[in-house]
PDB file of C-alpha atoms and ligand atoms in Angstrom:
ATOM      1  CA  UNK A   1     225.388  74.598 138.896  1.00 43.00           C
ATOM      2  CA  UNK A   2     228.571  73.331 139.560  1.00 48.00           C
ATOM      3  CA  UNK A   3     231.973  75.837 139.995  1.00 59.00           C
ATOM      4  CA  UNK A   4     235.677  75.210 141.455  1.00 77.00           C
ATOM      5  CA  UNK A   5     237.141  76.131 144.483  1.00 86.00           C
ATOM      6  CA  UNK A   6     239.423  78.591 142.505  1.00 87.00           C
ATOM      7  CA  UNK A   7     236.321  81.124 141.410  1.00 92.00           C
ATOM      8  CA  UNK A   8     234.675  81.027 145.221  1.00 95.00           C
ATOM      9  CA  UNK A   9     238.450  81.799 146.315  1.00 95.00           C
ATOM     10  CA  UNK A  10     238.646  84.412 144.140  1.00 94.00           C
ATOM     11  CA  UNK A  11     235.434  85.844 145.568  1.00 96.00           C
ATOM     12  CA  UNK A  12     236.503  85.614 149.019  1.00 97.00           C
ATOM     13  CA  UNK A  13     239.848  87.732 148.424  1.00 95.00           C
ATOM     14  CA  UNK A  14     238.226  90.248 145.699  1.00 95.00           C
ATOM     15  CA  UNK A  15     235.293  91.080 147.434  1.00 93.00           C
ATOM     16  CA  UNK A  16     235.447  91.751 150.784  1.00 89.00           C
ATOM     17  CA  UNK A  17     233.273  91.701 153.443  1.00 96.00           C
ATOM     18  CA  UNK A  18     232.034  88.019 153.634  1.00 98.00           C
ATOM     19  CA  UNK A  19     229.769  86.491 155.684  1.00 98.00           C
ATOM     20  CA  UNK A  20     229.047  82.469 156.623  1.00 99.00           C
ATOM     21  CA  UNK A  21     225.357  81.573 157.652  1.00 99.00           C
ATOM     22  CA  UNK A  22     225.704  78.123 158.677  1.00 99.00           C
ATOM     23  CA  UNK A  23     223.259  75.172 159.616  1.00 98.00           C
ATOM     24  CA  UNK A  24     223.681  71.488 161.338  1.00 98.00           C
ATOM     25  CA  UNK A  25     225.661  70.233 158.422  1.00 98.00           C
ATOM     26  CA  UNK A  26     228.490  72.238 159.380  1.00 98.00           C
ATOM     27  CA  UNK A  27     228.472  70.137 162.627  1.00 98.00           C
ATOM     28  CA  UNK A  28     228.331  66.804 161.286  1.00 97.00           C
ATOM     29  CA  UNK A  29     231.782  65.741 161.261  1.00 96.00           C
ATOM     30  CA  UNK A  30     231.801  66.619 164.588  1.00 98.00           C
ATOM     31  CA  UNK A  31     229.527  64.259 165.531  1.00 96.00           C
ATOM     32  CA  UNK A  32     226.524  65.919 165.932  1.00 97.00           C
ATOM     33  CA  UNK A  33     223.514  64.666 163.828  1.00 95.00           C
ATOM     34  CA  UNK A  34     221.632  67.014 162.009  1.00 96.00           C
ATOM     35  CA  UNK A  35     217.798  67.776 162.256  1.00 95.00           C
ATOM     36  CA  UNK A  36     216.618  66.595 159.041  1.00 94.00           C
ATOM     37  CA  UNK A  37     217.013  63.551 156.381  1.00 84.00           C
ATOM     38  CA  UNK A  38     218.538  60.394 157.131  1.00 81.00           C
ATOM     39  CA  UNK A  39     219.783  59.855 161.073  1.00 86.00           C
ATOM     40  CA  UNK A  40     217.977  63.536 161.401  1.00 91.00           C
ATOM     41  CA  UNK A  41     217.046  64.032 165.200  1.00 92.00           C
ATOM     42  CA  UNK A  42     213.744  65.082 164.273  1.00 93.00           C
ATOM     43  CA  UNK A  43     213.445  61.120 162.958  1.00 93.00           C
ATOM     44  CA  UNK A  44     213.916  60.243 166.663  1.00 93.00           C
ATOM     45  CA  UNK A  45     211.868  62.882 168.509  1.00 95.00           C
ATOM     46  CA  UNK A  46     208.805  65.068 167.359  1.00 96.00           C
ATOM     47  CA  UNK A  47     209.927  68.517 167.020  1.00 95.00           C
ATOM     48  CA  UNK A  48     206.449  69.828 168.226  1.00 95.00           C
ATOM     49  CA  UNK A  49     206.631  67.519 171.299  1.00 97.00           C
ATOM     50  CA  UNK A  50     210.360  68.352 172.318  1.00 97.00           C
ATOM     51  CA  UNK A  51     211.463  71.169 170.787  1.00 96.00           C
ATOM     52  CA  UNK A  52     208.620  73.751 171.687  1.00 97.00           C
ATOM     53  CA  UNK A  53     208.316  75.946 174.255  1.00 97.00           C
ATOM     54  CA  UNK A  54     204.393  75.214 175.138  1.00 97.00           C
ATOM     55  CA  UNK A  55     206.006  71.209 175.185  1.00 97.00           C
ATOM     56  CA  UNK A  56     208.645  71.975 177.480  1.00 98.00           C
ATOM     57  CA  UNK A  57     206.634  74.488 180.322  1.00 96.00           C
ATOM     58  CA  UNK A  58     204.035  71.307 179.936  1.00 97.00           C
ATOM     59  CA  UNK A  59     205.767  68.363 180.696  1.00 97.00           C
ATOM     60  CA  UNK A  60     209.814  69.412 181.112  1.00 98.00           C
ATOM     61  CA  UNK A  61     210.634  65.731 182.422  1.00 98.00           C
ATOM     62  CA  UNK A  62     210.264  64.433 179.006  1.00 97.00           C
ATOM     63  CA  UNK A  63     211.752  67.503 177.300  1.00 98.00           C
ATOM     64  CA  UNK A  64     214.778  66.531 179.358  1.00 98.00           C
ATOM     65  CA  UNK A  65     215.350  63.474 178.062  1.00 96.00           C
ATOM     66  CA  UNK A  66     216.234  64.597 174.697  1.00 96.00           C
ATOM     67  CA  UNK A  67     218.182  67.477 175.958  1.00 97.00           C
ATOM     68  CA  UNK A  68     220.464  65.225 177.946  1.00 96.00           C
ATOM     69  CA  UNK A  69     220.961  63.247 174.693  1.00 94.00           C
ATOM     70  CA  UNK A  70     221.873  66.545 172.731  1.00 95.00           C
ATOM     71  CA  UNK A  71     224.292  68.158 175.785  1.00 96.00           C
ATOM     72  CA  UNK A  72     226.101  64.730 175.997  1.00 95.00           C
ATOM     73  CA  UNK A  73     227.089  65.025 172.200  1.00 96.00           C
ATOM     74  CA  UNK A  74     227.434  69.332 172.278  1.00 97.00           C
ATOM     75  CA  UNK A  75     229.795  68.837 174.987  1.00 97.00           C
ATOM     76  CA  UNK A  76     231.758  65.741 173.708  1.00 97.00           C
ATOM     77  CA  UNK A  77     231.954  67.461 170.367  1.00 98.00           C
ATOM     78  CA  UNK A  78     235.090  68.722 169.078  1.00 98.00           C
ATOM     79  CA  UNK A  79     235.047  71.602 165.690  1.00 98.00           C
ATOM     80  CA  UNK A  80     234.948  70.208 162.617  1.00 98.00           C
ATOM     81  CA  UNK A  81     237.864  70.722 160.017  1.00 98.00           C
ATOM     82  CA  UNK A  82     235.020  73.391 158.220  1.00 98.00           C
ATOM     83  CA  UNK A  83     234.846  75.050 161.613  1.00 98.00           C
ATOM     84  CA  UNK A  84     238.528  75.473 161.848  1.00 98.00           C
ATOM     85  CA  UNK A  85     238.693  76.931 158.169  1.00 98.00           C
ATOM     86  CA  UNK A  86     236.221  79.454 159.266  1.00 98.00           C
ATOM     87  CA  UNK A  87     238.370  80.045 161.964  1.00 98.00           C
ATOM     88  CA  UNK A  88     241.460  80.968 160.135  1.00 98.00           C
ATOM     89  CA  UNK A  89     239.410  83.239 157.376  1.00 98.00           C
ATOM     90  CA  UNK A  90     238.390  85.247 159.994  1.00 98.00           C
ATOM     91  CA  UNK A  91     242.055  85.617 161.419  1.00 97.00           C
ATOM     92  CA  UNK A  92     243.107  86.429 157.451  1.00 97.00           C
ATOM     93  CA  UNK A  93     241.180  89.143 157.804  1.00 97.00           C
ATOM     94  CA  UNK A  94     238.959  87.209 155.244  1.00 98.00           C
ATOM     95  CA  UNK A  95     235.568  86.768 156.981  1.00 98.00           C
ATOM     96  CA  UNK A  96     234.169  89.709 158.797  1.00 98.00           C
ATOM     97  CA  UNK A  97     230.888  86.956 160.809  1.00 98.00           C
ATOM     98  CA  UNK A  98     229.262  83.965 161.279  1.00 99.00           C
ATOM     99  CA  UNK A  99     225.863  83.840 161.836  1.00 99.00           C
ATOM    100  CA  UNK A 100     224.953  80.465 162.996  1.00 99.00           C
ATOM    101  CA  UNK A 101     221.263  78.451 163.515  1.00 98.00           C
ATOM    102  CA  UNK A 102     223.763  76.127 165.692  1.00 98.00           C
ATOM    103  CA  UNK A 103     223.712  76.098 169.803  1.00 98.00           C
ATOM    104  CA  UNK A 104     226.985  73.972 169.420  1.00 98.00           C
ATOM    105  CA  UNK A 105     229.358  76.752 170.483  1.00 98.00           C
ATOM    106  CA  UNK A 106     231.864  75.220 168.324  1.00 98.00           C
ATOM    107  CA  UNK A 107     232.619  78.313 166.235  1.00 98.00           C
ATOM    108  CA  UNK A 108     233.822  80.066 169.056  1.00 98.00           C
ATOM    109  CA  UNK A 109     236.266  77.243 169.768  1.00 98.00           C
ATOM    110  CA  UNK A 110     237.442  77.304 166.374  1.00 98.00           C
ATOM    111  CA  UNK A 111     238.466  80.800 166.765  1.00 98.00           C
ATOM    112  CA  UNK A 112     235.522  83.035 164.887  1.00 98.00           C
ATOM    113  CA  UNK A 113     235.373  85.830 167.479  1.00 98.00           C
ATOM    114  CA  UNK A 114     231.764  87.597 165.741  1.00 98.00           C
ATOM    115  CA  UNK A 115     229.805  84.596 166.059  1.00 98.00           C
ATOM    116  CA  UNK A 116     225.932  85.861 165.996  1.00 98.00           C
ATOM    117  CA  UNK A 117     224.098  82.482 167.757  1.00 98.00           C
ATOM    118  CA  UNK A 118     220.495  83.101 165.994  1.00 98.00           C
ATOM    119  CA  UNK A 119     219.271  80.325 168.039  1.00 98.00           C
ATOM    120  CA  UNK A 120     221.255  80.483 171.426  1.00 98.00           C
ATOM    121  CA  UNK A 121     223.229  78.262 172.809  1.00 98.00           C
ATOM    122  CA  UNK A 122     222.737  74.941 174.686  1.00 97.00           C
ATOM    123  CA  UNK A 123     226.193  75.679 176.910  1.00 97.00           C
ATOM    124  CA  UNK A 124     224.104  77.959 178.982  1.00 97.00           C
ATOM    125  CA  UNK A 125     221.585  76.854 181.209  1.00 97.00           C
ATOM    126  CA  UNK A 126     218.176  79.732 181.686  1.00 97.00           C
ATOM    127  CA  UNK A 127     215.241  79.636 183.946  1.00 96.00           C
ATOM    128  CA  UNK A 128     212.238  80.464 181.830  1.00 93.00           C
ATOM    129  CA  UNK A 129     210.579  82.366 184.627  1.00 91.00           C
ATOM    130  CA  UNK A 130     212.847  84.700 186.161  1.00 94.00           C
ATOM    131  CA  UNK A 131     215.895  84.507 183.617  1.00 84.00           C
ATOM    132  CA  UNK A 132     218.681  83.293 186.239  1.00 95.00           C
ATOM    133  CA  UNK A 133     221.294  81.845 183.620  1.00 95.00           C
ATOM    134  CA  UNK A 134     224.460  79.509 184.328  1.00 96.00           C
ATOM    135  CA  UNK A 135     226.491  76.958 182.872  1.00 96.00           C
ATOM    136  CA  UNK A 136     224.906  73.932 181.152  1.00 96.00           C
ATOM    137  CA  UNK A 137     227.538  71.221 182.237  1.00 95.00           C
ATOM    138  CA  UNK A 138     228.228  67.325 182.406  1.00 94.00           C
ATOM    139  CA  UNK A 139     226.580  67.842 186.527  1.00 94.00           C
ATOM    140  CA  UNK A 140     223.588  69.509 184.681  1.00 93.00           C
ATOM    141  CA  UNK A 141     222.812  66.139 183.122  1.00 93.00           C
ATOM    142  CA  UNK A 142     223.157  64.415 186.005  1.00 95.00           C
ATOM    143  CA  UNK A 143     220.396  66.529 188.102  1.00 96.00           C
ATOM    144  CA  UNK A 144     217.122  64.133 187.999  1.00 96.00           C
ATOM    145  CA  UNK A 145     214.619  65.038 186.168  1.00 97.00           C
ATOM    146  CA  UNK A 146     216.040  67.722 185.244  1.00 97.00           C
ATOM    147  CA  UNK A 147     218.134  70.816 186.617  1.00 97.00           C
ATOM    148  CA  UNK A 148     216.408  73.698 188.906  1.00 96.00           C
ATOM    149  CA  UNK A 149     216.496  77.545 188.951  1.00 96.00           C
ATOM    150  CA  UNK A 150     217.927  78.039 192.673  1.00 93.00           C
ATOM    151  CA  UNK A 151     215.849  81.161 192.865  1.00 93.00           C
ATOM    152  CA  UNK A 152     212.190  80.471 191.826  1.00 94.00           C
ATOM    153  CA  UNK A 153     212.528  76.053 191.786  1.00 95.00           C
ATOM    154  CA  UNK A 154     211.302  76.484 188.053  1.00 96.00           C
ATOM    155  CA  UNK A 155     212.538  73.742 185.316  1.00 97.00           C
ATOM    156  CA  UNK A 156     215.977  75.088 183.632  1.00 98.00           C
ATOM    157  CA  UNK A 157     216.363  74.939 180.035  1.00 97.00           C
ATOM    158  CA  UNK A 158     219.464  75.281 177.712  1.00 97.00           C
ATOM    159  CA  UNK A 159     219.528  79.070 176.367  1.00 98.00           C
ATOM    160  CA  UNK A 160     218.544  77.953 172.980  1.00 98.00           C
ATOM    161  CA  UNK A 161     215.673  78.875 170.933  1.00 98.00           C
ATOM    162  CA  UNK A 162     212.393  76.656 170.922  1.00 97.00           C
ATOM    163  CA  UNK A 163     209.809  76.556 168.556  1.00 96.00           C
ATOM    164  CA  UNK A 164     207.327  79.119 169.266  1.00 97.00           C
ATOM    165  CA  UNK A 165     210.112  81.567 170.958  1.00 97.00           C
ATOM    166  CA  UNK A 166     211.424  84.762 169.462  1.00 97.00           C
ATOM    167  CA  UNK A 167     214.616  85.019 168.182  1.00 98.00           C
ATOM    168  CA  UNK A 168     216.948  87.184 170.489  1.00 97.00           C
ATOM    169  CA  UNK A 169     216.302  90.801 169.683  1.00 98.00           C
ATOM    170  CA  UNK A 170     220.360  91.380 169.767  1.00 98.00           C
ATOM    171  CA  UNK A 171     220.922  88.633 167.587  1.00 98.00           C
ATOM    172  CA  UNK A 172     217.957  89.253 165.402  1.00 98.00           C
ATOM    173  CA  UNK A 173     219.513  92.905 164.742  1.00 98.00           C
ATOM    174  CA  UNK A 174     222.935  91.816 164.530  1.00 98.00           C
ATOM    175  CA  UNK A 175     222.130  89.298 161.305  1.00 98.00           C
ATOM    176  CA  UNK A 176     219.970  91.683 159.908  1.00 98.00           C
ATOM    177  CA  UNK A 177     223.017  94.305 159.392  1.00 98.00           C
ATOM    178  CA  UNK A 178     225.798  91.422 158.799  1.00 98.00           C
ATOM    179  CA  UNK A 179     223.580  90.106 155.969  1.00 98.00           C
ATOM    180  CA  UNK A 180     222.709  93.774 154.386  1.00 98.00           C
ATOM    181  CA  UNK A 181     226.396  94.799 154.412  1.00 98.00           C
ATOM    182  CA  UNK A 182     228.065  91.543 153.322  1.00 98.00           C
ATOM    183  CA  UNK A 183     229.288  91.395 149.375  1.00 98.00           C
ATOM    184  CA  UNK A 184     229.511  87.263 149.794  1.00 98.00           C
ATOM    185  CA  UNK A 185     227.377  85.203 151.676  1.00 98.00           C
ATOM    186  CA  UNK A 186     228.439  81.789 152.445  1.00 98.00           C
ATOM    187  CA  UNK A 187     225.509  79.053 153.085  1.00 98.00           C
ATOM    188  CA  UNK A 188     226.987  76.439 154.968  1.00 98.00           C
ATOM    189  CA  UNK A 189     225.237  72.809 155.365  1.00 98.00           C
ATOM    190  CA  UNK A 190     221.464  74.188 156.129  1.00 98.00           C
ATOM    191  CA  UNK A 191     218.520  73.015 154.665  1.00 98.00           C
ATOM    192  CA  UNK A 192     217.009  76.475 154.582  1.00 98.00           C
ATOM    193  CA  UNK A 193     213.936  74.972 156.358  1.00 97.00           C
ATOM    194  CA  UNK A 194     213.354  77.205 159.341  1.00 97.00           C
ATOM    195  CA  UNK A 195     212.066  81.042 159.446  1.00 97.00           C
ATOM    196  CA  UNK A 196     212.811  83.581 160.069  1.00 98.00           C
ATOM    197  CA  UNK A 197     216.644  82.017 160.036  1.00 98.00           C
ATOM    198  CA  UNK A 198     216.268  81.552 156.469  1.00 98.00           C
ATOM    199  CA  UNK A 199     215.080  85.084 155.175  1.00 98.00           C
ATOM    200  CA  UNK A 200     218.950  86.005 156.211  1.00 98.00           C
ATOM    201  CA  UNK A 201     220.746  84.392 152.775  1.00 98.00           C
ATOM    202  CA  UNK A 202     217.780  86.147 150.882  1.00 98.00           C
ATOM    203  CA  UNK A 203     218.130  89.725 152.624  1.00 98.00           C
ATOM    204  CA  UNK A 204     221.845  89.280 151.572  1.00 98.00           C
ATOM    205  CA  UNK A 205     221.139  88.237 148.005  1.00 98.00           C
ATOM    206  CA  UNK A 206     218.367  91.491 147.720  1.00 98.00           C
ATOM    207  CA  UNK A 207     221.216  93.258 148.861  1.00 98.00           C
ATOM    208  CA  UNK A 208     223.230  92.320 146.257  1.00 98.00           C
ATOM    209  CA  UNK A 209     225.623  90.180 147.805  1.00 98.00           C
ATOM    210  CA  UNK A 210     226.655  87.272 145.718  1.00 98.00           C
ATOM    211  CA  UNK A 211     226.038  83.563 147.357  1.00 98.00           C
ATOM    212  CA  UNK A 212     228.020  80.817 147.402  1.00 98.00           C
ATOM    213  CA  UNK A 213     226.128  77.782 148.957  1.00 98.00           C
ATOM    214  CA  UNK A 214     228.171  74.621 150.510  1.00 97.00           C
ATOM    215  CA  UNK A 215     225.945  71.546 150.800  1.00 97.00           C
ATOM    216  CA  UNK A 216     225.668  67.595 150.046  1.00 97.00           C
ATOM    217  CA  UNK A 217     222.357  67.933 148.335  1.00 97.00           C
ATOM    218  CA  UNK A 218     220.685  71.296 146.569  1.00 98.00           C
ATOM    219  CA  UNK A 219     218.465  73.101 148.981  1.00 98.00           C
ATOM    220  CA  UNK A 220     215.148  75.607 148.228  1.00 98.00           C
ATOM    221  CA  UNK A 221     218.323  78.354 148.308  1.00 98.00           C
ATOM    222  CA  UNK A 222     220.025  76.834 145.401  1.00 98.00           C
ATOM    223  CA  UNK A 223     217.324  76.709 142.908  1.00 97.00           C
ATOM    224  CA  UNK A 224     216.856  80.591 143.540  1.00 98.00           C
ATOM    225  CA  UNK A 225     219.340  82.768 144.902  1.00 98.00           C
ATOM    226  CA  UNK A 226     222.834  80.388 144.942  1.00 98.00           C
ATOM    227  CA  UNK A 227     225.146  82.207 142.656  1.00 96.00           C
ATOM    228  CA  UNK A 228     228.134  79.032 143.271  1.00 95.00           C
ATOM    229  CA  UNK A 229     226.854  75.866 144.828  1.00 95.00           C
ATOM    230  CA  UNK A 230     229.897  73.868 145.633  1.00 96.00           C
ATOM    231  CA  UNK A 231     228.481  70.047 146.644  1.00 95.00           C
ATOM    232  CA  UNK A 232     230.123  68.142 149.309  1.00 96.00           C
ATOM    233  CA  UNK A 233     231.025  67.810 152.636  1.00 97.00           C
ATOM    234  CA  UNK A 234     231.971  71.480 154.275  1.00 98.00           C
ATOM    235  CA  UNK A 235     234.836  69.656 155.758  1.00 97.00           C
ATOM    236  CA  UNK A 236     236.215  68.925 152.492  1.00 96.00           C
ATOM    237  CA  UNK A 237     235.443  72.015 150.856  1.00 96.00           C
ATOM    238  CA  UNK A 238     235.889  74.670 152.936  1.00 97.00           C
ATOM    239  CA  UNK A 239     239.639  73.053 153.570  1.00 96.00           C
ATOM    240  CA  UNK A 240     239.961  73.129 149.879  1.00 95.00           C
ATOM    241  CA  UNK A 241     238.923  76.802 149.494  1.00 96.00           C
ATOM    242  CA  UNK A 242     241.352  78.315 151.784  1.00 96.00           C
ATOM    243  CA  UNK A 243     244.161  76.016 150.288  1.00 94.00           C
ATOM    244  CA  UNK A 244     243.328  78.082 147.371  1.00 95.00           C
ATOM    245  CA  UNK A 245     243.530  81.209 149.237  1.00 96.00           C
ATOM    246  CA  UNK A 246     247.289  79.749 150.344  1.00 96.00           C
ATOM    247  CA  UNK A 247     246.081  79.649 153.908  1.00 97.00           C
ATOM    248  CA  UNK A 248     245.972  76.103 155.521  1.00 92.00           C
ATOM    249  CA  UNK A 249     244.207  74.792 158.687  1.00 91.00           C
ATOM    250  CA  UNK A 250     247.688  73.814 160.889  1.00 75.00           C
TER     251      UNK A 250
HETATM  252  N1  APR B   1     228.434  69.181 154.741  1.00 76.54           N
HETATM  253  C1  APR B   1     227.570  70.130 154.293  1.00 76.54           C
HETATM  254  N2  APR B   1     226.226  70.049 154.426  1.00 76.54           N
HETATM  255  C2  APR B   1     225.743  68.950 155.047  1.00 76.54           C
HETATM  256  C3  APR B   1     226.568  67.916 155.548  1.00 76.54           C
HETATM  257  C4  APR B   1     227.967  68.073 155.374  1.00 76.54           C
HETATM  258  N3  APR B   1     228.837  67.139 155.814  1.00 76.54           N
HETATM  259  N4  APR B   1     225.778  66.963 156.120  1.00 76.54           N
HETATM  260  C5  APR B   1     224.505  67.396 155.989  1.00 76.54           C
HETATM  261  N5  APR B   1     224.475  68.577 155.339  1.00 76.54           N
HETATM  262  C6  APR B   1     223.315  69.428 155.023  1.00 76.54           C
HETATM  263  C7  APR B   1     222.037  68.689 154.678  1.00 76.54           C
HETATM  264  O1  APR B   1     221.998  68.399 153.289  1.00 76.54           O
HETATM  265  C8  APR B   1     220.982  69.727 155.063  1.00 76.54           C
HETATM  266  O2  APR B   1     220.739  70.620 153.989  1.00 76.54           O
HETATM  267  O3  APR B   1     223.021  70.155 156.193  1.00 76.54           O
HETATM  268  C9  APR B   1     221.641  70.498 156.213  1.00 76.54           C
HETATM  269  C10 APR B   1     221.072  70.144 157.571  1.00 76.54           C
HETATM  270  O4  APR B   1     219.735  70.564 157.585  1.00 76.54           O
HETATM  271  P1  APR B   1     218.915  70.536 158.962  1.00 76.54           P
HETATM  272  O5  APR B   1     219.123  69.229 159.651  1.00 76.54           O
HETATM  273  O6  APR B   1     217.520  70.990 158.635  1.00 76.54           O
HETATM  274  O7  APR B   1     219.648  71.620 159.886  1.00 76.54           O
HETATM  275  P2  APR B   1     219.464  73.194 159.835  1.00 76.54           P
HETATM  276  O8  APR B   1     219.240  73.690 158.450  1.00 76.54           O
HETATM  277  O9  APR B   1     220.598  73.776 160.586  1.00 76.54           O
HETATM  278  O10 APR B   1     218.103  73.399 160.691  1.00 76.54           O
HETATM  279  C11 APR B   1     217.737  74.732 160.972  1.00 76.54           C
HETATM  280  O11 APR B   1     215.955  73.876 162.390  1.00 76.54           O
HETATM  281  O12 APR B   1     215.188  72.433 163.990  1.00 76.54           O
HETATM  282  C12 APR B   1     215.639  73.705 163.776  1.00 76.54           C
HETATM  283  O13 APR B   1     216.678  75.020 165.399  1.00 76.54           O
HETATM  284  C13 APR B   1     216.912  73.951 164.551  1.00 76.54           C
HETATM  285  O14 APR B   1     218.768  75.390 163.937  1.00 76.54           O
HETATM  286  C14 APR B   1     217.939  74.325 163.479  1.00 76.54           C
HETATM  287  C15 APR B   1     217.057  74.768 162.323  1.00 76.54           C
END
């Protein structure tokens, strides 16, 4: 159902202790395509033959390819105007985390300080073999086929989650208690299509936190646990909700 930015501003400064979840969407206008739907990334590469773990110890050389294509837009990318309204709820004292499915980073440079990164983060490079880690940089990209571990010779990966990994047990715990203590949970721009990521909004909602959902199209969320779903861009909404709240983004 539809609702104004007046009743989820209300919320925000009533309630307390809100939390965003948020998905690719919140990255969009920042130029970073989403997974899913139209210009989705999984339209261009196979999940299962680029985004999995068993794909990636198998053949990395190819694995690369993509990744290259997603560091070269993560570290061109600049936070969106909804990342940046994040950022100044949480120095309002009005947003207490984020929990984010994103390995943009681009939270963090929009000023949220309690950023929980449920899948990693593609900034950091990791050797799957004997867990050396450094920085995933423009040089990174420009190691052929594909960076080394300087210690063991093994293929490096970003530090983000593939298919078939586990979630980061620090990360994993940290949700868990952000999304059982939270009075507002605020969905941003996911598709609620990956576990266990998206049991988070519905251990809030059994909680009894109340959730507002920010999206361009309704989601498997919306049609059972969204209390507010505001439609449209985050960038235009979430700028529009802390106007209400009298903060603004400058
Ligand atoms: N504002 C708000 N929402 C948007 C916008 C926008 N400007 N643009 C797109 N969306 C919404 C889409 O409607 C969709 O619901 O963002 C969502 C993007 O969905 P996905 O591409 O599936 O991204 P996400 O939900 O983050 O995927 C979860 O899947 O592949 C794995 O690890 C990957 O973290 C990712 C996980």
């Amino acid at each position: 159902m539809e609702t104004d930015y007046r009743q989820v501003a209300q919320l925000i400064k009533e309630q307390g202790n809100v939390v965003a979840f948020t998905g690719a969407g919140i990255s969009v206008e920042s130029g970073i395509p989403a997974f899913r739907g139209g210009q989705g990334l999984w339209e261009k590469y196979d999940p299962m033959e680029y985004a999995d773990i068993r794909a990636f110890l198998r053949s990395p050389e190819k694995v690369w390819t993509m990744l290259r294509e997603m560091g070269d837009v993560i570290l061109r990318a600049e936070p969106s105007p909804a990342h940046k309204a994040l950022g100044v709820l949480e120095k309002a004292g009005l947003l207490n985390a984020v929990i984010t499915q994103n390995v943009d980073g681009l939270h963090q440079m929009a000023g949220n300080t309690n950023v929980i990164e449920y899948h990693g983060n593609h900034r950091r490079l990791v050797c799957p073999g004997c867990s050396y880690t450094g920085p995933f940089t423009e040089e990174s990209m420009q190691v052929l086929p594909y960076p080394v571990c300087a210690r063991c010779q093994r293929a490096l990966k970003p530090d983000v989650v593939f298919f078939g990994e586990q979630i980061p047990v620090s990360a994993s715990a940290r949700a868990g208690i952000e999304a059982a203590a939270c009075k507002v949970m605020i969905i941003v721009g996911t598709s609620g299509a990956v576990y266990p990521a998206a049991d988070i909004p519905f251990t809030a909602s059994e909680k009894g936190a109340t959730i507002v959902e920010i999206n361009v199209s309704p989601t498997p969320f919306t049609s059972s646990i969204t209390n507010y779903f505001v439609e449209g861009s985050a960038s235009t909404i979430l700028p529009r909700i802390l106007n209400e709240l009298g903060l603004d983004l400058a």
